[in-house]
Coordinates of C-alpha atoms and ligand atoms in Angstrom, one line a residue:
Chain F
M1 CA -6.3 24.2 -41.5
G2 CA -4.8 21.1 -43.1
K3 CA -6.4 18.5 -45.1
V4 CA -9.0 16.1 -43.7
L5 CA -10.4 12.9 -45.1
M6 CA -14.1 13.0 -45.2
K7 CA -17.1 11.5 -47.1
G8 CA -18.7 13.6 -49.7
N9 CA -22.0 13.9 -47.9
E10 CA -20.2 15.0 -44.8
V11 CA -18.3 17.7 -46.8
I12 CA -21.4 19.3 -48.1
A13 CA -22.7 19.4 -44.4
E14 CA -19.5 20.8 -43.0
A15 CA -19.1 23.4 -46.0
A16 CA -22.7 24.6 -45.4
V17 CA -22.0 25.1 -41.6
Q18 CA -18.7 27.0 -42.5
A19 CA -20.9 29.1 -45.0
G20 CA -23.1 30.2 -42.0
C21 CA -25.9 27.7 -42.4
K22 CA -27.2 27.2 -38.9
Y23 CA -30.5 25.6 -39.7
F24 CA -31.2 22.3 -41.4
F25 CA -34.5 20.4 -41.8
G26 CA -34.3 17.0 -43.5
Y27 CA -35.7 13.5 -43.7
P28 CA -33.6 10.3 -44.0
I29 CA -33.0 8.8 -47.4
T30 CA -30.2 6.8 -48.8
P31 CA -27.6 7.8 -50.3
Q32 CA -27.5 11.2 -48.4
S33 CA -28.1 10.0 -44.8
E34 CA -24.6 10.9 -43.6
L35 CA -25.4 14.5 -44.5
V36 CA -28.4 14.5 -42.1
A37 CA -26.6 12.7 -39.3
Y38 CA -23.6 15.0 -39.6
M39 CA -25.9 18.1 -39.3
A40 CA -27.6 16.6 -36.3
R41 CA -24.3 16.3 -34.5
R42 CA -22.7 19.5 -35.8
L43 CA -25.2 22.2 -35.7
P44 CA -25.8 22.2 -32.0
E45 CA -22.0 22.9 -31.7
V46 CA -22.5 26.3 -33.5
G47 CA -25.6 27.2 -31.7
G48 CA -27.8 26.2 -34.7
L49 CA -30.7 23.7 -35.1
F50 CA -31.1 20.3 -36.8
L51 CA -34.7 19.2 -37.0
Q52 CA -35.8 15.9 -38.5
A53 CA -39.1 16.6 -40.1
E54 CA -42.0 14.2 -40.6
S55 CA -41.6 14.2 -44.4
E56 CA -39.7 15.9 -47.2
I57 CA -42.8 18.0 -47.7
A58 CA -42.6 19.3 -44.0
A59 CA -38.9 19.7 -44.3
I60 CA -39.1 22.0 -47.5
N61 CA -41.8 24.1 -45.9
M62 CA -39.8 24.5 -42.6
V63 CA -37.1 25.8 -44.8
Y64 CA -39.6 28.3 -46.3
G65 CA -40.4 29.4 -42.9
A66 CA -36.8 29.7 -41.7
A67 CA -35.7 31.3 -44.9
G68 CA -38.4 33.9 -44.4
T69 CA -36.7 35.0 -41.2
G70 CA -33.5 35.8 -43.2
V71 CA -31.2 33.0 -41.9
R72 CA -29.1 30.6 -44.2
V73 CA -31.0 27.3 -44.2
M74 CA -30.6 24.0 -46.0
T75 CA -32.3 20.7 -46.7
S76 CA -31.2 17.7 -48.5
S77 CA -32.6 14.6 -50.0
S78 CA -32.3 12.1 -52.8
S79 CA -34.5 11.6 -55.9
P80 CA -37.8 10.4 -54.4
G81 CA -37.7 12.8 -51.5
F82 CA -36.5 15.5 -53.8
S83 CA -39.7 15.0 -56.0
L84 CA -41.8 15.6 -52.8
K85 CA -40.1 18.9 -52.3
Q86 CA -41.1 20.4 -55.7
E87 CA -44.3 22.3 -54.6
G88 CA -42.2 24.0 -51.7
I89 CA -39.3 24.8 -54.1
S90 CA -41.8 26.5 -56.5
Y91 CA -43.1 28.5 -53.5
L92 CA -39.6 29.5 -52.6
V93 CA -39.2 30.8 -56.1
G94 CA -42.5 32.6 -56.2
S95 CA -41.8 34.2 -52.8
E96 CA -38.1 34.8 -53.6
L97 CA -36.6 33.1 -50.6
P98 CA -33.0 32.0 -50.5
A99 CA -32.2 28.4 -49.6
V100 CA -29.9 25.6 -50.5
V101 CA -31.5 22.3 -51.4
V102 CA -29.2 19.3 -52.1
N103 CA -30.3 16.3 -54.2
I104 CA -27.9 13.2 -54.2
V105 CA -29.3 11.6 -57.0
R106 CA -30.2 7.9 -57.1
G107 CA -31.5 5.4 -59.7
G108 CA -35.2 5.9 -60.8
P109 CA -38.0 6.2 -61.7
G110 CA -40.2 5.3 -58.7
L111 CA -38.4 3.8 -55.8
G112 CA -35.7 2.7 -58.3
N113 CA -32.6 1.9 -56.1
I114 CA -29.9 3.6 -54.0
Q115 CA -27.2 3.5 -56.7
P116 CA -25.7 6.6 -58.1
A117 CA -27.5 8.3 -61.1
Q118 CA -27.9 11.7 -62.9
S119 CA -31.4 11.0 -64.2
D120 CA -33.0 14.0 -62.1
Y121 CA -31.1 16.4 -64.6
F122 CA -34.3 17.4 -66.3
Q123 CA -36.1 18.0 -62.9
V124 CA -33.4 20.2 -61.5
T125 CA -32.6 22.1 -64.6
K126 CA -36.0 22.6 -66.2
G127 CA -37.9 24.0 -63.2
G128 CA -39.2 20.8 -61.6
G129 CA -42.2 22.3 -59.9
H130 CA -45.1 24.2 -61.3
G131 CA -44.8 27.6 -63.0
D132 CA -42.3 29.3 -65.2
Y133 CA -38.8 29.1 -63.4
N134 CA -35.3 28.0 -63.4
I135 CA -33.1 27.4 -60.3
P136 CA -29.3 27.6 -60.3
V137 CA -27.9 24.1 -60.1
L138 CA -24.3 23.4 -59.1
A139 CA -22.8 20.1 -59.7
P140 CA -19.4 19.4 -58.1
A141 CA -17.1 16.6 -59.3
S142 CA -14.7 16.3 -56.4
L143 CA -15.0 16.8 -52.6
Q144 CA -12.7 19.8 -52.8
E145 CA -15.2 21.3 -55.3
I146 CA -18.0 20.6 -52.9
V147 CA -16.3 23.0 -50.5
E148 CA -16.2 25.8 -52.9
L149 CA -19.6 25.2 -54.6
T150 CA -21.4 24.9 -51.3
N151 CA -20.2 28.2 -50.1
E152 CA -21.1 29.8 -53.5
A153 CA -24.6 28.2 -53.4
F154 CA -25.5 30.1 -50.3
D155 CA -24.0 33.4 -51.8
I156 CA -26.0 32.9 -55.1
A157 CA -29.1 32.2 -53.0
D158 CA -28.8 35.4 -51.1
R159 CA -27.7 37.5 -54.0
Y160 CA -30.7 36.7 -56.1
R161 CA -33.2 35.6 -53.4
T162 CA -33.5 32.1 -54.9
P163 CA -33.4 28.5 -54.1
V164 CA -30.1 27.0 -55.3
I165 CA -29.6 23.2 -55.9
L166 CA -26.5 21.4 -55.1
M167 CA -26.7 18.2 -57.3
G168 CA -24.4 15.1 -56.7
D169 CA -24.8 11.5 -57.4
G170 CA -24.6 8.7 -54.9
M171 CA -20.8 8.1 -55.7
L172 CA -19.9 11.7 -54.8
G173 CA -21.8 11.5 -51.6
Q174 CA -20.3 8.2 -50.6
M175 CA -16.7 8.7 -51.8
M176 CA -13.8 9.6 -49.3
E177 CA -11.2 12.1 -50.3
P178 CA -8.8 14.6 -48.4
V179 CA -10.3 18.1 -48.4
E180 CA -9.3 21.4 -47.1
F181 CA -11.6 23.9 -45.6
G182 CA -9.7 27.1 -46.4
E183 CA -10.8 30.8 -45.6
R184 CA -14.1 31.5 -47.0
T185 CA -14.5 34.4 -49.5
H186 CA -17.1 36.8 -48.2
S187 CA -19.0 38.4 -51.1
E188 CA -21.0 41.6 -50.8
L189 CA -24.6 40.5 -50.4
P190 CA -27.9 42.5 -50.3
E191 CA -29.4 43.2 -46.9
K192 CA -32.3 41.1 -46.0
N193 CA -34.7 43.8 -45.3
W194 CA -37.6 41.7 -46.5
A195 CA -37.4 39.1 -43.7
T196 CA -40.5 38.6 -41.5
T197 CA -39.0 38.6 -38.0
G198 CA -41.7 40.7 -36.3
T199 CA -41.7 44.5 -36.9
R200 CA -40.3 45.5 -33.6
G201 CA -40.6 49.2 -34.2
D202 CA -38.4 48.8 -37.3
G203 CA -40.8 50.1 -40.0
P204 CA -43.9 48.7 -41.7
R205 CA -44.8 45.1 -41.6
R206 CA -43.7 42.6 -44.3
I207 CA -45.4 40.0 -46.3
I208 CA -44.0 36.9 -47.9
T209 CA -46.2 35.5 -50.5
S210 CA -46.3 34.2 -54.0
L211 CA -50.0 34.9 -54.5
E212 CA -51.0 37.5 -57.1
L213 CA -54.8 37.3 -57.9
N214 CA -54.7 39.6 -60.7
A215 CA -53.4 38.4 -64.0
Q216 CA -51.6 41.6 -65.0
S217 CA -49.9 41.8 -61.8
L218 CA -48.7 38.1 -62.0
E219 CA -47.5 38.7 -65.3
T220 CA -45.5 41.8 -64.1
R221 CA -44.2 39.6 -61.2
N222 CA -43.1 36.9 -63.8
A223 CA -41.4 39.5 -66.0
A224 CA -39.4 40.5 -62.9
L225 CA -38.5 36.8 -62.2
Q226 CA -37.4 36.4 -65.8
K227 CA -35.3 39.4 -65.7
K228 CA -33.5 38.0 -62.6
F229 CA -33.1 34.5 -64.4
A230 CA -31.4 36.5 -67.2
R231 CA -29.0 38.2 -64.7
I232 CA -28.2 34.7 -63.3
K233 CA -27.7 33.4 -66.9
E234 CA -25.2 36.2 -67.3
N235 CA -23.3 36.0 -64.2
E236 CA -23.4 32.6 -62.8
V237 CA -22.4 30.2 -65.6
R238 CA -19.6 28.0 -64.5
Y239 CA -17.5 25.2 -66.3
E240 CA -14.3 23.8 -67.1
T241 CA -12.7 22.7 -70.3
Y242 CA -9.9 20.0 -70.6
Q243 CA -7.9 19.5 -73.7
T244 CA -10.4 21.1 -76.0
D245 CA -7.9 23.4 -77.8
D246 CA -6.8 20.9 -80.5
A247 CA -9.8 18.5 -80.1
D248 CA -11.6 16.7 -82.9
Y249 CA -14.2 15.5 -80.6
I250 CA -15.4 16.9 -77.3
M251 CA -16.9 14.9 -74.6
V252 CA -19.5 16.6 -72.3
A253 CA -19.9 15.3 -68.7
F254 CA -20.6 16.5 -65.3
G255 CA -20.0 15.3 -61.7
T256 CA -18.4 12.1 -61.1
V257 CA -19.0 10.9 -64.7
A258 CA -16.6 13.7 -65.8
R259 CA -13.9 12.2 -63.8
I260 CA -14.2 8.8 -65.4
T261 CA -14.5 10.4 -68.8
M262 CA -11.2 12.3 -68.2
N263 CA -9.5 8.9 -67.7
A264 CA -11.1 7.7 -71.0
I265 CA -9.8 10.9 -72.7
S266 CA -6.3 10.2 -71.5
K267 CA -6.4 6.7 -73.0
A268 CA -7.7 7.8 -76.2
R269 CA -5.1 10.6 -76.3
Q270 CA -2.4 8.1 -75.9
E271 CA -3.8 6.2 -79.1
G272 CA -3.6 9.5 -80.8
I273 CA -7.3 10.4 -80.8
K274 CA -7.7 14.1 -80.1
V275 CA -10.6 14.4 -77.5
G276 CA -11.3 17.0 -75.0
L277 CA -13.9 17.7 -72.3
I278 CA -16.4 20.3 -71.5
R279 CA -17.6 19.9 -67.9
P280 CA -20.6 21.9 -67.0
I281 CA -20.4 22.9 -63.3
S282 CA -23.5 24.9 -63.4
L283 CA -26.1 22.8 -65.0
W284 CA -28.4 25.7 -65.1
P285 CA -27.5 28.1 -66.3
F286 CA -26.0 25.7 -68.9
P287 CA -22.6 26.8 -70.2
E288 CA -23.3 27.7 -73.9
K289 CA -20.0 29.6 -74.4
P290 CA -17.6 26.7 -74.7
F291 CA -19.9 25.2 -77.3
L292 CA -20.2 28.5 -79.3
E293 CA -16.3 28.6 -79.4
T294 CA -15.9 25.1 -80.5
R295 CA -18.9 24.0 -82.6
D296 CA -17.7 25.2 -86.0
V297 CA -14.2 23.6 -85.3
V298 CA -14.7 20.1 -83.9
K299 CA -16.3 17.2 -85.6
G300 CA -18.7 16.3 -82.9
Y301 CA -19.6 16.1 -79.2
I302 CA -20.3 13.0 -77.1
S303 CA -22.5 13.6 -74.0
V304 CA -21.7 11.0 -71.4
E305 CA -24.4 10.6 -68.5
M306 CA -25.8 8.5 -65.9
S307 CA -29.2 8.8 -67.5
A308 CA -31.0 7.8 -70.7
G309 CA -30.0 11.1 -72.2
Q310 CA -31.0 14.2 -70.5
M311 CA -28.1 16.8 -70.6
V312 CA -27.6 15.8 -74.3
E313 CA -30.6 17.9 -75.2
D314 CA -28.9 21.1 -73.8
V315 CA -25.8 20.0 -75.6
R316 CA -27.8 19.8 -78.8
L317 CA -29.3 23.3 -78.2
A318 CA -26.0 24.8 -77.6
V319 CA -24.6 23.1 -80.7
N320 CA -27.6 24.0 -82.7
G321 CA -26.7 21.7 -85.8
H322 CA -23.2 23.0 -86.2
A323 CA -21.8 19.5 -85.4
E324 CA -22.8 16.0 -84.6
V325 CA -23.9 15.3 -81.1
D326 CA -23.7 11.6 -79.9
F327 CA -24.6 10.2 -76.5
Y328 CA -23.4 7.4 -74.2
G329 CA -25.4 6.8 -71.0
R330 CA -26.1 4.1 -68.3
T331 CA -29.2 3.9 -66.3
G332 CA -30.5 2.4 -63.2
G333 CA -27.6 3.1 -61.1
V334 CA -25.1 1.5 -63.5
V335 CA -21.8 3.7 -63.5
P336 CA -20.2 3.8 -66.9
T337 CA -16.7 2.4 -67.0
Q338 CA -13.5 4.2 -68.4
E339 CA -13.3 1.3 -71.0
E340 CA -17.0 1.7 -72.1
I341 CA -16.4 5.3 -72.5
Y342 CA -13.2 4.9 -74.4
Q343 CA -14.9 2.3 -76.7
K344 CA -17.7 4.8 -77.4
I345 CA -14.9 7.5 -78.3
L346 CA -13.4 4.9 -80.6
S347 CA -16.8 4.0 -82.2
V348 CA -17.4 7.7 -82.9
A349 CA -13.9 9.4 -83.3
G350 CA -11.7 6.6 -84.3
G351 CA -14.5 5.1 -86.5
S352 CA -12.4 4.3 -89.6
R353 CA -9.3 3.3 -87.8
Y354 CA -11.2 1.2 -85.3
E355 CA -12.9 -0.6 -88.2
H356 CA -9.6 -1.0 -90.0
E357 CA -7.9 -2.6 -87.0
N358 CA -10.7 -4.9 -86.4
S359 CA -10.7 -6.2 -90.1
F360 CA -7.4 -7.7 -89.7
Chain U
M1 CA -68.8 69.0 -26.6
S2 CA -66.4 65.8 -26.4
M3 CA -67.3 62.6 -27.6
K4 CA -66.5 59.4 -26.0
T5 CA -65.1 56.5 -28.0
V6 CA -67.2 53.5 -27.3
F7 CA -65.8 51.2 -29.9
K8 CA -62.8 51.3 -32.0
K9 CA -61.4 48.8 -34.5
T10 CA -58.6 46.8 -33.3
T11 CA -55.1 47.8 -34.3
G12 CA -54.5 44.1 -34.8
L13 CA -56.2 44.4 -38.1
T14 CA -55.2 46.5 -41.1
D15 CA -57.6 48.9 -42.8
N16 CA -58.0 46.7 -45.8
P17 CA -61.5 45.7 -46.5
T18 CA -61.9 41.9 -46.3
H19 CA -63.3 39.9 -49.1
Y20 CA -65.3 37.5 -47.1
C21 CA -69.0 36.8 -48.1
P22 CA -71.8 38.4 -46.2
G23 CA -72.5 36.4 -43.2
C24 CA -69.2 34.6 -43.1
T25 CA -67.7 34.3 -39.7
H26 CA -64.1 34.3 -41.0
G27 CA -64.0 38.1 -40.4
I28 CA -65.3 37.8 -36.7
I29 CA -62.5 35.4 -36.1
H30 CA -59.9 37.7 -37.6
R31 CA -61.1 40.4 -35.4
L32 CA -60.9 38.1 -32.3
V33 CA -57.2 37.2 -33.2
G34 CA -56.4 40.9 -34.0
E35 CA -57.8 41.9 -30.6
V36 CA -56.0 39.4 -28.7
L37 CA -52.6 40.4 -30.4
E38 CA -53.3 44.0 -29.6
E39 CA -54.4 43.5 -26.0
M40 CA -51.4 41.3 -25.3
D41 CA -49.2 44.1 -27.0
I42 CA -47.4 41.6 -29.2
L43 CA -48.2 42.8 -32.7
E44 CA -44.6 43.8 -33.1
E45 CA -43.4 40.4 -32.0
T46 CA -45.6 38.2 -34.1
I47 CA -45.4 36.4 -37.4
G48 CA -48.5 35.0 -38.7
V49 CA -48.7 32.3 -41.4
A50 CA -51.7 32.4 -43.8
S51 CA -52.8 29.1 -45.4
V52 CA -54.6 28.2 -48.7
G53 CA -58.4 28.5 -48.4
C54 CA -60.9 31.5 -48.2
S55 CA -58.4 32.9 -45.6
V56 CA -55.5 32.9 -48.1
L57 CA -55.6 36.7 -48.0
S58 CA -55.5 37.0 -44.3
Y59 CA -51.9 38.3 -44.7
E60 CA -53.6 41.4 -46.0
Y61 CA -55.7 41.8 -42.8
F62 CA -53.5 40.9 -39.8
N63 CA -51.4 43.9 -38.8
C64 CA -48.2 42.0 -38.2
D65 CA -45.5 40.4 -40.3
M66 CA -47.0 37.7 -42.3
T67 CA -46.0 34.7 -44.6
Q68 CA -48.2 32.7 -46.9
A69 CA -47.8 28.9 -46.8
A70 CA -48.6 26.2 -49.3
H71 CA -51.9 24.3 -48.9
G72 CA -51.7 22.5 -45.5
R73 CA -48.1 23.2 -44.7
A74 CA -48.7 26.2 -42.4
P75 CA -47.7 24.4 -39.3
A76 CA -44.3 23.2 -40.9
V77 CA -43.7 26.9 -42.0
A78 CA -44.6 28.1 -38.6
T79 CA -42.1 25.6 -37.2
G80 CA -39.4 27.0 -39.4
V81 CA -40.0 30.5 -38.2
K82 CA -40.5 29.7 -34.6
R83 CA -37.3 27.5 -34.5
V84 CA -35.2 30.4 -35.8
L85 CA -37.0 33.0 -33.6
P86 CA -38.0 31.2 -30.4
D87 CA -38.9 34.5 -28.5
R88 CA -41.3 35.7 -31.2
F89 CA -45.1 34.7 -31.3
V90 CA -46.0 32.6 -34.3
F91 CA -49.5 31.5 -35.3
T92 CA -51.2 29.9 -38.3
Y93 CA -54.6 30.6 -39.6
Q94 CA -56.1 27.5 -41.4
G95 CA -59.4 26.2 -42.7
D96 CA -60.6 22.6 -42.2
G97 CA -59.6 21.3 -45.7
D98 CA -56.2 22.9 -45.2
L99 CA -55.6 21.6 -41.7
A100 CA -57.6 18.3 -41.5
S101 CA -57.1 16.9 -45.1
I102 CA -54.0 17.9 -47.0
G103 CA -52.2 19.2 -43.9
I104 CA -53.2 16.7 -41.3
S105 CA -49.7 15.4 -41.1
E106 CA -48.2 18.7 -40.5
V107 CA -50.5 19.7 -37.7
I108 CA -50.2 16.4 -35.9
H109 CA -46.3 16.4 -36.0
A110 CA -46.3 20.1 -35.0
A111 CA -48.4 19.2 -32.0
A112 CA -46.4 16.1 -31.2
R113 CA -43.2 18.1 -31.3
G114 CA -44.8 20.4 -28.9
E115 CA -44.0 23.3 -31.3
K116 CA -44.7 26.5 -29.4
I117 CA -47.0 27.9 -32.0
T118 CA -50.8 28.8 -32.0
V119 CA -52.9 27.3 -34.5
I120 CA -56.2 29.1 -35.3
F121 CA -58.4 26.4 -36.9
V122 CA -61.5 27.5 -38.6
N123 CA -63.9 24.6 -39.1
N124 CA -66.8 25.4 -41.5
A125 CA -67.4 21.8 -42.6
I126 CA -66.7 22.5 -46.2
Y127 CA -64.1 23.7 -48.7
G128 CA -65.2 27.3 -49.1
M129 CA -62.7 28.5 -51.5
T130 CA -62.9 26.0 -54.2
G131 CA -66.6 26.1 -54.3
G132 CA -68.1 23.9 -51.6
Q133 CA -66.7 20.5 -51.9
M134 CA -66.6 17.9 -49.0
A135 CA -64.0 18.5 -46.2
P136 CA -62.9 15.8 -43.7
T137 CA -65.1 17.7 -41.3
T138 CA -68.2 17.6 -43.4
L139 CA -71.1 16.2 -41.4
I140 CA -72.9 12.8 -42.2
G141 CA -75.8 13.6 -44.6
Q142 CA -74.3 17.1 -45.5
K143 CA -74.7 17.9 -49.2
T144 CA -71.6 19.4 -50.9
A145 CA -70.5 19.6 -54.4
T146 CA -68.7 16.3 -54.1
T147 CA -71.3 14.6 -51.9
P148 CA -74.4 15.6 -53.9
F149 CA -76.5 12.9 -52.2
G150 CA -75.1 13.9 -48.6
R151 CA -72.0 12.4 -46.9
D152 CA -72.4 8.8 -46.7
E153 CA -70.5 6.9 -44.0
S154 CA -70.2 3.9 -46.2
I155 CA -68.6 5.9 -48.9
Q156 CA -66.7 8.8 -47.5
G157 CA -66.3 7.7 -43.9
L158 CA -66.8 9.6 -40.9
P159 CA -65.7 13.2 -40.0
I160 CA -62.4 13.9 -38.3
K161 CA -62.7 15.4 -34.8
V162 CA -59.4 17.3 -34.7
C163 CA -59.5 18.6 -31.1
E164 CA -60.3 15.1 -29.8
M165 CA -57.4 13.6 -31.9
L166 CA -54.8 16.2 -31.1
S167 CA -55.4 16.2 -27.4
T168 CA -54.1 12.8 -27.2
L169 CA -50.7 14.0 -28.0
D170 CA -48.4 14.9 -25.2
G171 CA -46.8 17.9 -27.0
A172 CA -50.3 19.5 -27.1
A173 CA -50.6 22.1 -24.3
Y174 CA -53.8 23.8 -25.0
I175 CA -56.8 22.7 -27.1
E176 CA -60.2 24.2 -27.2
R177 CA -63.0 24.1 -29.5
V178 CA -65.3 27.2 -29.5
S179 CA -68.0 28.7 -31.9
A180 CA -68.6 31.9 -33.5
H181 CA -72.5 31.6 -33.9
D182 CA -73.5 34.1 -31.3
V183 CA -72.3 36.9 -29.0
Q184 CA -71.8 34.8 -25.9
H185 CA -69.9 32.2 -27.8
I186 CA -67.8 34.7 -29.6
Q187 CA -66.7 36.1 -26.3
K188 CA -65.7 32.6 -25.3
A189 CA -63.9 32.2 -28.5
K190 CA -61.8 35.2 -27.8
R191 CA -60.9 33.9 -24.3
A192 CA -59.8 30.8 -25.8
I193 CA -57.7 32.4 -28.4
R194 CA -56.1 34.6 -25.6
R195 CA -55.3 31.5 -23.5
A196 CA -53.8 29.8 -26.5
F197 CA -51.4 32.7 -27.1
E198 CA -50.7 32.8 -23.3
T199 CA -49.8 29.2 -23.5
Q200 CA -47.2 30.1 -26.3
K201 CA -45.9 32.9 -24.2
K202 CA -45.3 30.5 -21.2
G203 CA -43.5 28.2 -23.7
L204 CA -45.8 25.3 -22.6
G205 CA -46.1 23.7 -26.1
F206 CA -48.6 23.5 -29.0
S207 CA -51.8 25.5 -28.7
M208 CA -54.8 25.5 -30.9
V209 CA -58.3 26.8 -31.0
E210 CA -60.9 25.3 -33.3
I211 CA -63.6 27.6 -34.1
L212 CA -66.9 26.4 -35.8
S213 CA -67.6 28.9 -38.5
T214 CA -70.1 29.5 -41.1
C215 CA -70.1 29.3 -44.8
P216 CA -73.5 30.7 -46.0
T217 CA -72.4 30.7 -49.7
N218 CA -71.6 27.1 -49.9
W219 CA -74.1 25.8 -47.2
G220 CA -76.8 27.4 -49.3
L221 CA -78.2 29.2 -46.4
D222 CA -78.7 32.8 -45.4
P223 CA -76.4 34.3 -42.7
Y224 CA -79.0 33.8 -39.9
E225 CA -79.8 30.2 -41.0
S226 CA -76.2 29.6 -41.0
L227 CA -75.7 30.6 -37.3
E228 CA -78.5 28.4 -36.5
W229 CA -77.0 25.5 -38.6
I230 CA -73.8 25.7 -36.5
K231 CA -75.9 25.5 -33.2
D232 CA -78.2 22.7 -34.4
N233 CA -75.8 20.6 -36.6
M234 CA -72.3 21.3 -36.0
I235 CA -72.1 21.6 -32.1
P236 CA -73.8 18.2 -31.6
A237 CA -71.0 16.7 -33.9
Y238 CA -68.3 18.9 -32.5
P239 CA -68.7 19.4 -28.8
L240 CA -67.5 22.7 -27.5
G241 CA -64.9 22.9 -24.6
V242 CA -61.5 22.6 -23.5
Y243 CA -59.7 19.4 -24.6
K244 CA -56.3 19.9 -23.3
N245 CA -54.9 22.3 -20.8
K246 CA -51.6 21.2 -19.7
E247 CA -51.3 24.1 -17.3
G248 CA -54.7 23.4 -15.7
A249 CA -53.6 19.7 -15.2
E250 CA -50.4 20.7 -13.3
Ligands
TPP1 C1 -51.8 21.6 -53.4 C2 -53.2 22.2 -53.7 N1 -54.2 21.5 -53.7 C3 -55.5 22.1 -53.9 C4 -55.5 23.4 -53.9 C5 -57.0 23.9 -54.1 N2 -57.6 24.6 -53.0 C6 -57.6 25.7 -52.6 S1 -58.4 26.1 -51.2 C7 -58.9 24.6 -50.9 C8 -59.7 24.2 -49.8 C9 -59.7 25.1 -48.6 O1 -60.7 24.7 -47.8 P1 -60.7 25.1 -46.4 O2 -59.2 24.8 -45.9 O3 -61.8 24.4 -45.6 O4 -60.9 26.6 -46.3 P2 -62.1 27.6 -46.3 O5 -62.1 28.0 -47.8 O6 -63.3 26.6 -46.2 O7 -62.0 28.6 -45.4 C10 -58.2 23.7 -51.9 C11 -58.7 22.3 -52.1 C12 -54.5 24.2 -53.7 N3 -54.4 25.5 -53.8 N4 -53.3 23.6 -53.6
SF4_2 S1 -67.1 30.8 -49.5 FE1 -67.8 30.5 -47.5 S2 -65.9 30.4 -46.2 FE2 -65.4 31.4 -48.0 S3 -65.7 33.7 -47.7 FE3 -67.6 32.9 -48.6 S4 -68.8 32.2 -46.8 FE4 -66.7 32.5 -46.1
MG3 MG1 -63.4 25.0 -44.8

């Protein structure tokens, strides 16, 4: 199959269908509406079902019901709608049900706007709903990467019986790029012998619940969940580094911001400033390794985000005082430009030279 | 000498002892649902959805595959199950706080879509589990933890009549209100539950049975007084009967 030109939101939808997702429950919200529309057209073709729910709350609970039967199921939304899904996501975690939840993040807080943002980073990486939990979060930076990560999101969900979040910003959802849907890699996945499908003579009845009235029992259950999170941390970290080998300063950015940052890095390199990039692909688990490897060598890090400074907290934790950590961010749906990021690099990395040049 | 079995527990329920208070009719309603599932021989084809309320542990009692839904969301969860497994039976078991307050949107839309599920709606005019607060179904004048002077129309508004409301929706195929306050009504309740599951079997659309039920603990009445209270106070406010029968209308 050759390359096709598609919109980001549609790529997520098509990649999900090709990953075997036949059920989608969603509610319209900009900037992810193309995803819902694509699913409405596409799923009947593969014998699946698209259902527009009455709200994001209903949608995530329909996902809960469908996931409990053992099928691959997805919902998608954007920030305000994603907030509404939090109780349901917490239940998915508590009942250990696999599902993929897409958040195409827009400017907030409140109704905010429909421009691209990354300001739901805290919400997706630190739990989001009630209780002690983390969810794997994948943040693609290109449409081709969406194809791979959507497939992986479903595998991770099934492997660990957990919801997985696919996080993009409005830019990624709206941009058009040529993509190729290659052969899917099929991983070995555990059998879903826990699914509630009616017993049909195949053994004892099954129960899906997150209720555990006894404190000791709930603590035991939490311990098991924490063990699972530790396994995910060990096995599901994804990131990419770019020109970090000789770097004095390392930029940290994810999603589309990483692409703009790479352009700023090229410009800085032309000026002889040695900058590199760490691009987290899994936002949780956050990639600590590339920081451990560089934090005693580099002079500092600059986190670039479409938020008031959220991922930068994880960068500081990973760097743990071994080097300076700086931040540049734009909020409210404003996309940082290559030039702004370049100027930030100059102000931090090229400090003395920059001032020198300006003093003439 | 051989002994004749004159009564045996339904296989529709597990052997787990229920946790309901003495005089609470939740247990009777469980039995009716269990008997209907057994008599229709569909226990192995059924997935039940427990809600949040005193019946949250109903998944321990119904002898079939069960899933537990967030407060009010059972009809959405049931929708997800039924849409994947259209040839199975799916039911929810919900209280009046769960269904008529926080989950009113989910049940309305499930009915409007004509979801082929059966809702067992237990109306005891109060929030039992959380200690007796006002429900949307609490009667005018009824004292609860959050209406200590009695429900006042000018402050808390009027009770919601769920059967009347849902029967206006074209997707609703079978809607009936029954009561669990005496033997005769309990038998009627069972017939209604059977008809609701038959409606699902025929794929006619959404079915719901509302059962007027006791909460002696939070009503501050003894079990006998509670049964009387249904008869004297709830039935006049919530008239019994079939509110929708699509098949009958055809
Ligand atoms: C989101 C959420 N809000 C509130 C609660 C607390 N809560 C538990 S049960 C309940 C009311 C249940 O009343 P009802 O549905 O009438 O059932 P009953 O106990 O009377 O059978 C409430 C408010 C909760 N568990 N979740
Ligand atoms: S509190 Fe009320 S509804 Fe709950 S079990 Fe006791 S009597 Fe029944
Ligand atoms: Mg109640």
